[in-house]
PDB file of C-alpha atoms in Angstrom:
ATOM      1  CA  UNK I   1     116.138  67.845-159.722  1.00 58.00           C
ATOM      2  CA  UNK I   2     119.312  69.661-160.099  1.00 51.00           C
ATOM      3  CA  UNK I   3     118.498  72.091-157.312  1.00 50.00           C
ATOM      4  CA  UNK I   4     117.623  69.342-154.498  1.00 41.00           C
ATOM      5  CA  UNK I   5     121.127  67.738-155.932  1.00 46.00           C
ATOM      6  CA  UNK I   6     122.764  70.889-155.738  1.00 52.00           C
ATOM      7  CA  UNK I   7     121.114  71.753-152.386  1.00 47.00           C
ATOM      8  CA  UNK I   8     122.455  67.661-151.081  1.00 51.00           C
ATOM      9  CA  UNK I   9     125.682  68.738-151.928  1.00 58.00           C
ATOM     10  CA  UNK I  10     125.733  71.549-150.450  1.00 60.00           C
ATOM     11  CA  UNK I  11     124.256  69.997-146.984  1.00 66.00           C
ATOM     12  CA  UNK I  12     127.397  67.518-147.288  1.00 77.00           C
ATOM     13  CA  UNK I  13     129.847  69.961-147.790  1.00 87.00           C
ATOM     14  CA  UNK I  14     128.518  71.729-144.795  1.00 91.00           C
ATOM     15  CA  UNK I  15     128.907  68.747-142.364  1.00 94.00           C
ATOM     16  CA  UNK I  16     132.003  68.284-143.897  1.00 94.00           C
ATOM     17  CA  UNK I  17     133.374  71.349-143.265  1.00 95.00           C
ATOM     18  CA  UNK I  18     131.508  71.627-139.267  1.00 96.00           C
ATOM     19  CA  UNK I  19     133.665  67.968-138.805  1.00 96.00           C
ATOM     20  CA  UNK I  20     136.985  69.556-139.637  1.00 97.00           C
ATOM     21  CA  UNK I  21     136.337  72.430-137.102  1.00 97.00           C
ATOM     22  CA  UNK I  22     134.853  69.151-134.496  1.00 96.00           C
ATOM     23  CA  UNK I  23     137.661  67.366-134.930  1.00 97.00           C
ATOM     24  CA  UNK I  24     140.142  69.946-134.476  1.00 97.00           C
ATOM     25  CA  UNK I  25     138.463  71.275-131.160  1.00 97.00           C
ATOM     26  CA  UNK I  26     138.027  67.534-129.470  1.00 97.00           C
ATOM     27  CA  UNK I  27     141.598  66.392-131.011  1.00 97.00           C
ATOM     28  CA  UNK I  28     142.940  69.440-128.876  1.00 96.00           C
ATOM     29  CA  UNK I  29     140.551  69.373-125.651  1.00 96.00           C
ATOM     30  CA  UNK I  30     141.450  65.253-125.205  1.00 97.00           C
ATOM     31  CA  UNK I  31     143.944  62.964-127.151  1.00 94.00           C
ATOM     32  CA  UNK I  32     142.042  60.377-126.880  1.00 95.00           C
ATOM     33  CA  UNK I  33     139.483  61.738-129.463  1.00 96.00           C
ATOM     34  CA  UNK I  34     142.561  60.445-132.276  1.00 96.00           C
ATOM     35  CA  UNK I  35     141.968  57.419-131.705  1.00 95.00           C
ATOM     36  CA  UNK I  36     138.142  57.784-133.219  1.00 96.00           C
ATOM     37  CA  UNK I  37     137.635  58.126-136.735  1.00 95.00           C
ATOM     38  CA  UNK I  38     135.291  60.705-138.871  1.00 96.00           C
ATOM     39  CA  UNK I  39     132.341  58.317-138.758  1.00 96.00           C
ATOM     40  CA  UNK I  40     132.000  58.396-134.869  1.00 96.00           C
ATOM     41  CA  UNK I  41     132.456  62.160-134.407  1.00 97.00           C
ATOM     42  CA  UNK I  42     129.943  62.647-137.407  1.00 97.00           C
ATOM     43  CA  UNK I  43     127.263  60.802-135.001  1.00 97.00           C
ATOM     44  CA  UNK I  44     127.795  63.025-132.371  1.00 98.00           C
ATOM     45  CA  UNK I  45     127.740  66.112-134.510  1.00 97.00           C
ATOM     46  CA  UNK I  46     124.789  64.797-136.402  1.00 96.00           C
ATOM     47  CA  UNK I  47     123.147  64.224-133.179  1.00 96.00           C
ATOM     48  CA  UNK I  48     123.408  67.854-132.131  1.00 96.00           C
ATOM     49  CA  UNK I  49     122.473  68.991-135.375  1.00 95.00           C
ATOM     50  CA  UNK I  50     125.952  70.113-136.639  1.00 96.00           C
ATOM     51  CA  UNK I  51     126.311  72.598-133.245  1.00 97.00           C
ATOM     52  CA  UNK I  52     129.786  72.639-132.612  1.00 97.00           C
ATOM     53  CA  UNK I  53     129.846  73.545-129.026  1.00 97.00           C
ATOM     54  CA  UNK I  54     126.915  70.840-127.979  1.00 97.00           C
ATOM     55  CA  UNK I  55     128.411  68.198-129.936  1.00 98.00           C
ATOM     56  CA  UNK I  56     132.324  69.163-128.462  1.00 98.00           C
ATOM     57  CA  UNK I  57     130.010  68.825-124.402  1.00 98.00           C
ATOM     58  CA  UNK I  58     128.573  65.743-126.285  1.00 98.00           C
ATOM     59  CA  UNK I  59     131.830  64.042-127.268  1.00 98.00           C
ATOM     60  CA  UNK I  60     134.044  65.036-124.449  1.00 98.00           C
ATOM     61  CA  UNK I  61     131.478  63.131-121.889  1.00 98.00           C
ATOM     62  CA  UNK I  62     131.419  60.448-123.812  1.00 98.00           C
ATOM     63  CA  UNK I  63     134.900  60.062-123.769  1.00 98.00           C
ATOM     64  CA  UNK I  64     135.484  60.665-119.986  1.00 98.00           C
ATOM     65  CA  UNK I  65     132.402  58.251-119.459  1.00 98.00           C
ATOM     66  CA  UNK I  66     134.180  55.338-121.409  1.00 97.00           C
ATOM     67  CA  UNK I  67     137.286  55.889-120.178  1.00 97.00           C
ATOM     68  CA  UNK I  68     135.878  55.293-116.110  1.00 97.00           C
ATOM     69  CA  UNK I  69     132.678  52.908-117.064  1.00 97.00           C
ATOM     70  CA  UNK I  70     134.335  50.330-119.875  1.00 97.00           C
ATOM     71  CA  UNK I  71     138.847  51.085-118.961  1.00 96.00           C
ATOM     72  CA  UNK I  72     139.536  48.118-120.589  1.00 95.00           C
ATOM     73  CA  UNK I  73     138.414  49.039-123.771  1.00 95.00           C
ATOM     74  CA  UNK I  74     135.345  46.025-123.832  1.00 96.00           C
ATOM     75  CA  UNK I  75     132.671  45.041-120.995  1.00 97.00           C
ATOM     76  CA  UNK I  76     133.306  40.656-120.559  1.00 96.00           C
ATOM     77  CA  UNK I  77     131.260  38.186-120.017  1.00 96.00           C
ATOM     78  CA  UNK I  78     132.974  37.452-116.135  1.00 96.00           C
ATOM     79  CA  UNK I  79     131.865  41.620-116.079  1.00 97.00           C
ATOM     80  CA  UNK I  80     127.761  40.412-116.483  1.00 97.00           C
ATOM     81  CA  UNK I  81     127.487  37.096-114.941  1.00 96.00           C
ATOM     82  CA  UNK I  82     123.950  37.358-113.250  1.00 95.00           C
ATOM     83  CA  UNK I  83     122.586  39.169-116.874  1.00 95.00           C
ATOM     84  CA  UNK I  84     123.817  36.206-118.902  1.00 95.00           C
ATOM     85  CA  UNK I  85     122.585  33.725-117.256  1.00 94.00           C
ATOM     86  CA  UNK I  86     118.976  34.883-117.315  1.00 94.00           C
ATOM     87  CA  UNK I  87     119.388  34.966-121.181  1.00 94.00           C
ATOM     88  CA  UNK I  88     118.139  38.632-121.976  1.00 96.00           C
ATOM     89  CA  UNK I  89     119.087  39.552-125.242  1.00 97.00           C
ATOM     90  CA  UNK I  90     120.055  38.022-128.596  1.00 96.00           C
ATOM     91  CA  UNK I  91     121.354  38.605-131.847  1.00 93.00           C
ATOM     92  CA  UNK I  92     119.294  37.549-134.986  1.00 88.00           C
ATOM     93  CA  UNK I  93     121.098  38.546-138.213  1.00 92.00           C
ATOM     94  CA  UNK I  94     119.944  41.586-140.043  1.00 96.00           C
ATOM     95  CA  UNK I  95     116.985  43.571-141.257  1.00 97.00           C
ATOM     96  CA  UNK I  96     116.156  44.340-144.726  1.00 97.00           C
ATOM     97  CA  UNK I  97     118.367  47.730-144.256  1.00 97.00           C
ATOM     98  CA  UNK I  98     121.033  45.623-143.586  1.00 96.00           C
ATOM     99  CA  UNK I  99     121.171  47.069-139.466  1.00 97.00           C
ATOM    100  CA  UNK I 100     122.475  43.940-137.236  1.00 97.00           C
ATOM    101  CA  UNK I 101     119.026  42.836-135.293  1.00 97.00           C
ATOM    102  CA  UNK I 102     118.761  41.979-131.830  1.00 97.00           C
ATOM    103  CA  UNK I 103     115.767  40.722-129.675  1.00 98.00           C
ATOM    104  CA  UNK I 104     115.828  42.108-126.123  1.00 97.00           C
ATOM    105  CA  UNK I 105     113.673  39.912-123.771  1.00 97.00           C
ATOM    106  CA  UNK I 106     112.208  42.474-120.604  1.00 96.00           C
ATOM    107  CA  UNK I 107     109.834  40.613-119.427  1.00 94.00           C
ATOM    108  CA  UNK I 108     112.690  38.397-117.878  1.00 95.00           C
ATOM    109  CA  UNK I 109     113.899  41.760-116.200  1.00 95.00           C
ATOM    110  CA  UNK I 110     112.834  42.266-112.179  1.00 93.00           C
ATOM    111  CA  UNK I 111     114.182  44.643-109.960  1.00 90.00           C
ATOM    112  CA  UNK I 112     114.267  42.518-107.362  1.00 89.00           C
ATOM    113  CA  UNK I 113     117.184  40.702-108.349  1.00 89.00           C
ATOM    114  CA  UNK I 114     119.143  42.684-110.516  1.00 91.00           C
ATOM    115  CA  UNK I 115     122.403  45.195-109.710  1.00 96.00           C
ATOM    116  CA  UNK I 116     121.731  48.045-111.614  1.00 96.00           C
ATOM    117  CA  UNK I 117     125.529  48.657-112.455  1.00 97.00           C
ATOM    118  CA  UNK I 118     125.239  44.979-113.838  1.00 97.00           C
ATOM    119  CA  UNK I 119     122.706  46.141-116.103  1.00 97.00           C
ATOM    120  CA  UNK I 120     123.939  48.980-117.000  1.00 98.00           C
ATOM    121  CA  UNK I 121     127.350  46.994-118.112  1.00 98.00           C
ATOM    122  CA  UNK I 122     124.843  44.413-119.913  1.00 97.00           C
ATOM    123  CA  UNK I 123     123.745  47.208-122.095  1.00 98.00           C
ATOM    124  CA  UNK I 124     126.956  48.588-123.214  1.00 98.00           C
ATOM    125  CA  UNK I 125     128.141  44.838-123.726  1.00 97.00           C
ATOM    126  CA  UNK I 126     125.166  44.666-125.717  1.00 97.00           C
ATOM    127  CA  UNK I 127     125.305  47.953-127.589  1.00 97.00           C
ATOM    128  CA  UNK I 128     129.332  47.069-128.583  1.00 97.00           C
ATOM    129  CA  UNK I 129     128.367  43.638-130.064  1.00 96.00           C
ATOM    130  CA  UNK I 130     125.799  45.522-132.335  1.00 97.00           C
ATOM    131  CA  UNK I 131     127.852  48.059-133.287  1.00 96.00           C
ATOM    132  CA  UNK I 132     130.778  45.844-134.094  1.00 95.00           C
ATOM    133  CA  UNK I 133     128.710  44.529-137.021  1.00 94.00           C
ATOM    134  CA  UNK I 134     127.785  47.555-138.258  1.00 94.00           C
ATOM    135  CA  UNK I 135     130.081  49.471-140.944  1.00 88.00           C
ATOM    136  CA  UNK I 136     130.653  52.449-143.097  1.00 85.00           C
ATOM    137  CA  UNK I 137     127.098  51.722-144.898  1.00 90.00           C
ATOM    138  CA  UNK I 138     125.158  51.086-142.338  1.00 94.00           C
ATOM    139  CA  UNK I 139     125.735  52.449-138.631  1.00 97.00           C
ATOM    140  CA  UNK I 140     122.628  52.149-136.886  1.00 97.00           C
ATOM    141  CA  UNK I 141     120.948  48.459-135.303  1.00 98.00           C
ATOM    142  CA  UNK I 142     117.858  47.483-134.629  1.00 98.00           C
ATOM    143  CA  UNK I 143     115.955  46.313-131.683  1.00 98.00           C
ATOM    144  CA  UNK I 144     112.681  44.141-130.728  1.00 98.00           C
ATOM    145  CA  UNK I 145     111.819  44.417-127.302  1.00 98.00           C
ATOM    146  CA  UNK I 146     109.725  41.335-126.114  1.00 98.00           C
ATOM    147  CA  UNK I 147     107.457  42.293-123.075  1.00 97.00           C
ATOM    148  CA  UNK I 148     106.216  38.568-123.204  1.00 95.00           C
ATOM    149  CA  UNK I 149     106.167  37.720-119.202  1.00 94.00           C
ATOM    150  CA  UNK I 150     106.139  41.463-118.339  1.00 96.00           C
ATOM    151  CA  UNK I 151     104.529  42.234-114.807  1.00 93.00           C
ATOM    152  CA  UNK I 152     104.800  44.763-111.546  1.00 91.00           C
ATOM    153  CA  UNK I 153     108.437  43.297-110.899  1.00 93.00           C
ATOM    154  CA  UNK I 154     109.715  44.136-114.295  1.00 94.00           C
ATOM    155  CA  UNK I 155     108.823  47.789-113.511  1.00 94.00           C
ATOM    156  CA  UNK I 156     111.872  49.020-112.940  1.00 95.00           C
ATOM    157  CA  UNK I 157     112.344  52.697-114.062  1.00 96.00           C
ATOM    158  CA  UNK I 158     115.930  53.005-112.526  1.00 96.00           C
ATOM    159  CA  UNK I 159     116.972  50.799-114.878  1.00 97.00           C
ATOM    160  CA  UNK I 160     115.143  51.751-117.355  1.00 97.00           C
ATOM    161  CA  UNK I 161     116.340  55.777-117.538  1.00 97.00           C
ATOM    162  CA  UNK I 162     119.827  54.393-117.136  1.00 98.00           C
ATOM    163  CA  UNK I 163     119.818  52.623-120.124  1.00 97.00           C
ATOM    164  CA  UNK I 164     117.909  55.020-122.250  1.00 97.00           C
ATOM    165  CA  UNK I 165     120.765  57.779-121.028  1.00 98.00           C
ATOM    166  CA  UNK I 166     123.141  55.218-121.824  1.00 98.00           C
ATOM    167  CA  UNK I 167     122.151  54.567-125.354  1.00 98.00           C
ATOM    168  CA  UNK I 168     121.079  58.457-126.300  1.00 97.00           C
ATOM    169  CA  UNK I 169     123.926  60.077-124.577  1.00 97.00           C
ATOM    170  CA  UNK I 170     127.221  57.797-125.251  1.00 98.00           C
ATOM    171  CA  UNK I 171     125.757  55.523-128.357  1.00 98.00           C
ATOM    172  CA  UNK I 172     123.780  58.434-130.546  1.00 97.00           C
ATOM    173  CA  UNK I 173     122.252  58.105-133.891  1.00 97.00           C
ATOM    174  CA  UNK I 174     123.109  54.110-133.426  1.00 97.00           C
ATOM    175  CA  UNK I 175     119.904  52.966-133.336  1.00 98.00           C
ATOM    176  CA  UNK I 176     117.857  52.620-136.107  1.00 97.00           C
ATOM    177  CA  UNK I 177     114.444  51.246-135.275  1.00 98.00           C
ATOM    178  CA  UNK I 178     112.596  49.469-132.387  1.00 98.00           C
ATOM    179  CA  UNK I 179     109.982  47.012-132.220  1.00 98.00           C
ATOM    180  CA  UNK I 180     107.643  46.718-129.016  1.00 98.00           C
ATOM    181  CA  UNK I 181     105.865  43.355-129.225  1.00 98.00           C
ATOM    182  CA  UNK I 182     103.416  41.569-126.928  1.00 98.00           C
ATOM    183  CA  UNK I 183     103.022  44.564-124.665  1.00 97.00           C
ATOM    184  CA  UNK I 184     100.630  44.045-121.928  1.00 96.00           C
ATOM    185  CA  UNK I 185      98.571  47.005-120.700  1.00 94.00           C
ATOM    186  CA  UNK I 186     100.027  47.202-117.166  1.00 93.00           C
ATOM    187  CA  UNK I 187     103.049  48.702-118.921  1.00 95.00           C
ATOM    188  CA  UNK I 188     101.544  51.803-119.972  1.00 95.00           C
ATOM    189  CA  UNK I 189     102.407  53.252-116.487  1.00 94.00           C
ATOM    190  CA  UNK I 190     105.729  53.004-116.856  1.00 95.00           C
ATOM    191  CA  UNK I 191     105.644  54.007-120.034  1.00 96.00           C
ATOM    192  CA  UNK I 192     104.096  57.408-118.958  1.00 96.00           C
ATOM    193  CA  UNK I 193     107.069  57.507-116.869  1.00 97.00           C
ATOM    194  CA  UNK I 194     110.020  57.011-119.161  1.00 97.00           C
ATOM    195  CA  UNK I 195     108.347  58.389-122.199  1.00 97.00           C
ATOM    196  CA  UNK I 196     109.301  62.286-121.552  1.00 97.00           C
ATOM    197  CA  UNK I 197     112.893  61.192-120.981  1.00 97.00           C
ATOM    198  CA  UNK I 198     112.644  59.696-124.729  1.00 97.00           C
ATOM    199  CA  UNK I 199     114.609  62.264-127.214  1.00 94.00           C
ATOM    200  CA  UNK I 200     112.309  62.970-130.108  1.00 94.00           C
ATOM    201  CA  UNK I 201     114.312  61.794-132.816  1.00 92.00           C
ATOM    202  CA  UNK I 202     114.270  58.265-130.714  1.00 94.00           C
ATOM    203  CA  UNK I 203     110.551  58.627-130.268  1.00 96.00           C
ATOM    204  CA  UNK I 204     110.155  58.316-134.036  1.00 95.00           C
ATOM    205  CA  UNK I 205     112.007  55.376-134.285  1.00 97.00           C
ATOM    206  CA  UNK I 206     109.503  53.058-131.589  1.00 97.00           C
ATOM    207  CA  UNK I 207     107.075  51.091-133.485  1.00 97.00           C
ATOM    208  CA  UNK I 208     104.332  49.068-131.156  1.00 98.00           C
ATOM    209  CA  UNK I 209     103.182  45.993-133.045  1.00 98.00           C
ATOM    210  CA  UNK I 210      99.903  44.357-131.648  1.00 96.00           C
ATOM    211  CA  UNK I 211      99.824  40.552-130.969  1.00 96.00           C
ATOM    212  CA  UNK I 212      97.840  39.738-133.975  1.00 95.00           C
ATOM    213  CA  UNK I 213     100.476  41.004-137.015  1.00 96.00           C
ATOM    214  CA  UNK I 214     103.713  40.811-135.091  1.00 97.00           C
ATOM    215  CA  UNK I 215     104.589  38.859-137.821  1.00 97.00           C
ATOM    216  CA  UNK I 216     103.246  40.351-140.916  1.00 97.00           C
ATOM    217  CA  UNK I 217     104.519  43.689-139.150  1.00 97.00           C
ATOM    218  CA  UNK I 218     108.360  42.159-138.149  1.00 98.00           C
ATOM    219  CA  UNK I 219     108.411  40.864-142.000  1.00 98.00           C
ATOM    220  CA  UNK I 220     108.000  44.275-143.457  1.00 97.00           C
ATOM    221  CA  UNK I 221     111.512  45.076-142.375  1.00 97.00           C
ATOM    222  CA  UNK I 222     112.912  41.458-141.698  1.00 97.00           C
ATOM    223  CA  UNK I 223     113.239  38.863-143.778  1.00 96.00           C
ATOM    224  CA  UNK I 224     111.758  35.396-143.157  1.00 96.00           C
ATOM    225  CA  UNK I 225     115.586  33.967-142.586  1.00 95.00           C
ATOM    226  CA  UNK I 226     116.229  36.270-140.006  1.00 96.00           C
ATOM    227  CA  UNK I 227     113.053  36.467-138.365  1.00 96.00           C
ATOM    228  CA  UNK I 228     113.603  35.121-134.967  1.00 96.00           C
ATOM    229  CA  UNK I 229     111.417  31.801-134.956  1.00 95.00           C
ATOM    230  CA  UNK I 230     109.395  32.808-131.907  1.00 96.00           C
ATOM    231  CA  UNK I 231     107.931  35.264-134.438  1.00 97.00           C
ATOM    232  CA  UNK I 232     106.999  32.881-136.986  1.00 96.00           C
ATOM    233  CA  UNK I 233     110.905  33.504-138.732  1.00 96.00           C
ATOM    234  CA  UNK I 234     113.116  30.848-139.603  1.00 95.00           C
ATOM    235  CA  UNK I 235     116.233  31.884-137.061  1.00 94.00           C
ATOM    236  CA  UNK I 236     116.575  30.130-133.709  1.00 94.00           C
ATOM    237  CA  UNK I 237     117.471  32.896-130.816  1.00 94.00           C
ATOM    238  CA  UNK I 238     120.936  32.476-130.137  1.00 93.00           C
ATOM    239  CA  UNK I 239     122.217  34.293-126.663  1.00 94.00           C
ATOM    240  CA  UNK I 240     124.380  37.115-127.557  1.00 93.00           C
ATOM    241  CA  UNK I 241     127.392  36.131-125.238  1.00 90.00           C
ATOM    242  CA  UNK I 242     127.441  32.464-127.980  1.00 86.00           C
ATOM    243  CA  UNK I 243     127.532  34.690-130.943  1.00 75.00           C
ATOM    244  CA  UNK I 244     130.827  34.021-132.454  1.00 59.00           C
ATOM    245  CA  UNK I 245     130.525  36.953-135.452  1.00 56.00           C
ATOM    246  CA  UNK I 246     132.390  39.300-133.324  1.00 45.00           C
ATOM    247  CA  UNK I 247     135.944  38.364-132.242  1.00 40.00           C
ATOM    248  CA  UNK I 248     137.513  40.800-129.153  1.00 36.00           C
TER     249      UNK I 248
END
């Protein structure tokens, strides 16, 4: 025991020491890395496994992204109009970790009428709410993704790789777990598509439930309180843009 402690320690003062040098190089290379804390940068060095140089490509994108894709520091509600109103995705408490929980609805997703920049804005909107209810103890969220409804015009792999870039390139080790429920087998070709796009480390993190224990699976990790009803849970879906838990 005192050897895996020692050997913990040791890991920590390692990534400690990799964060000073990380900070240093990105604090120099764009001033707007100050206004970050340690937490942040240790996600992005984390998610290039402590490599200074990938993580300093890593950060410095993300920061030039943000600055041209979100300039106003937060994506509103007058930013997503068409997304809101077809009631996508919504916030349901927590999960037994204690990683904010949201319930992403893509079977009301066509590409028929949908601007992918719109979508793209809905996910960062999205992604912002979670992580605003995250903290110190626990940065990552979790996700169920509802393919209830899902059919040929919710096929839309544009969307689909821009989001997934979205969330592994500008939002790393952020999410924590995700939930596929009521998948219908006409999905599995896009699937094939998207799935060698999927990092590994996010691969490990994508559960598919089948239709008969969604909720016996959901309440291994979710409590009965924050189980979204439609799941057999005791919390009504509320809309994300109505959730008042997260003041701009």
């Amino acid at each position: 025991m005192g050897e895996v402690a020692e050997s913990i320690r040791g890991d920590e003062s390692e990534e400690q020491r990799k964060l000073a040098l990380f900070r240093a190089r990105v604090d120099k290379e764009d001033p707007d890395a100050k206004e970050h804390d340690d937490l942040m940068l240790r996600r992005f060095l984390r998610a290039r496994d402590l490599n200074i140089e990938k993580s300093t490509a890593m950060f410095l994108k993300y920061l030039k992204w943000r600055r041209e894709f979100v300039p106003r520091g937060f994506i509103s509600e007058s930013e997503i109009p068409n997304e809101i109103r077809k009631e996508k995705v919504f916030v349901q408490g927590f999960d037994k970790k204690g990683r904010p929980l949201a319930v992403i609805m893509v079977g009301k997703h066509t590409s028929d009428d949908r601007d992918l920049e719109e979508t793209k804005r809905l996910a960062v909107y999205a992604m912002d709410k979670l992580c605003a209810r995250t903290g110190a103890q626990q940065e990552k969220f979790a996700l169920i993704g509802d393919f209830q409804g899902w059919g040929y015009a919710s096929s839309d792999i544009r969307a689909y790789l821009a989001v997934l870039e979205i969330l592994q390139d500008y939002y790393p080790e952020r999410l924590g777990k995700v939930f596929m429920v009521h998948v219908p087998y006409l999905f599995w070709t896009a699937w094939k598509i998207v799935y060698p796009f999927i990092d590994d480390n996010t691969k490990k993190k994508i559960t598919f439930v089948e239709n008969k224990h969604i909720r016996e699976t959901l309440l291994e990790d979710i409590d009965e309180h924050h189980l979204p009803d439609v799941y057999g849970g005791k919390q009504p879906l509320l809309p994300i843009d109505r959730d008042a838990s997260v003041k701009k």
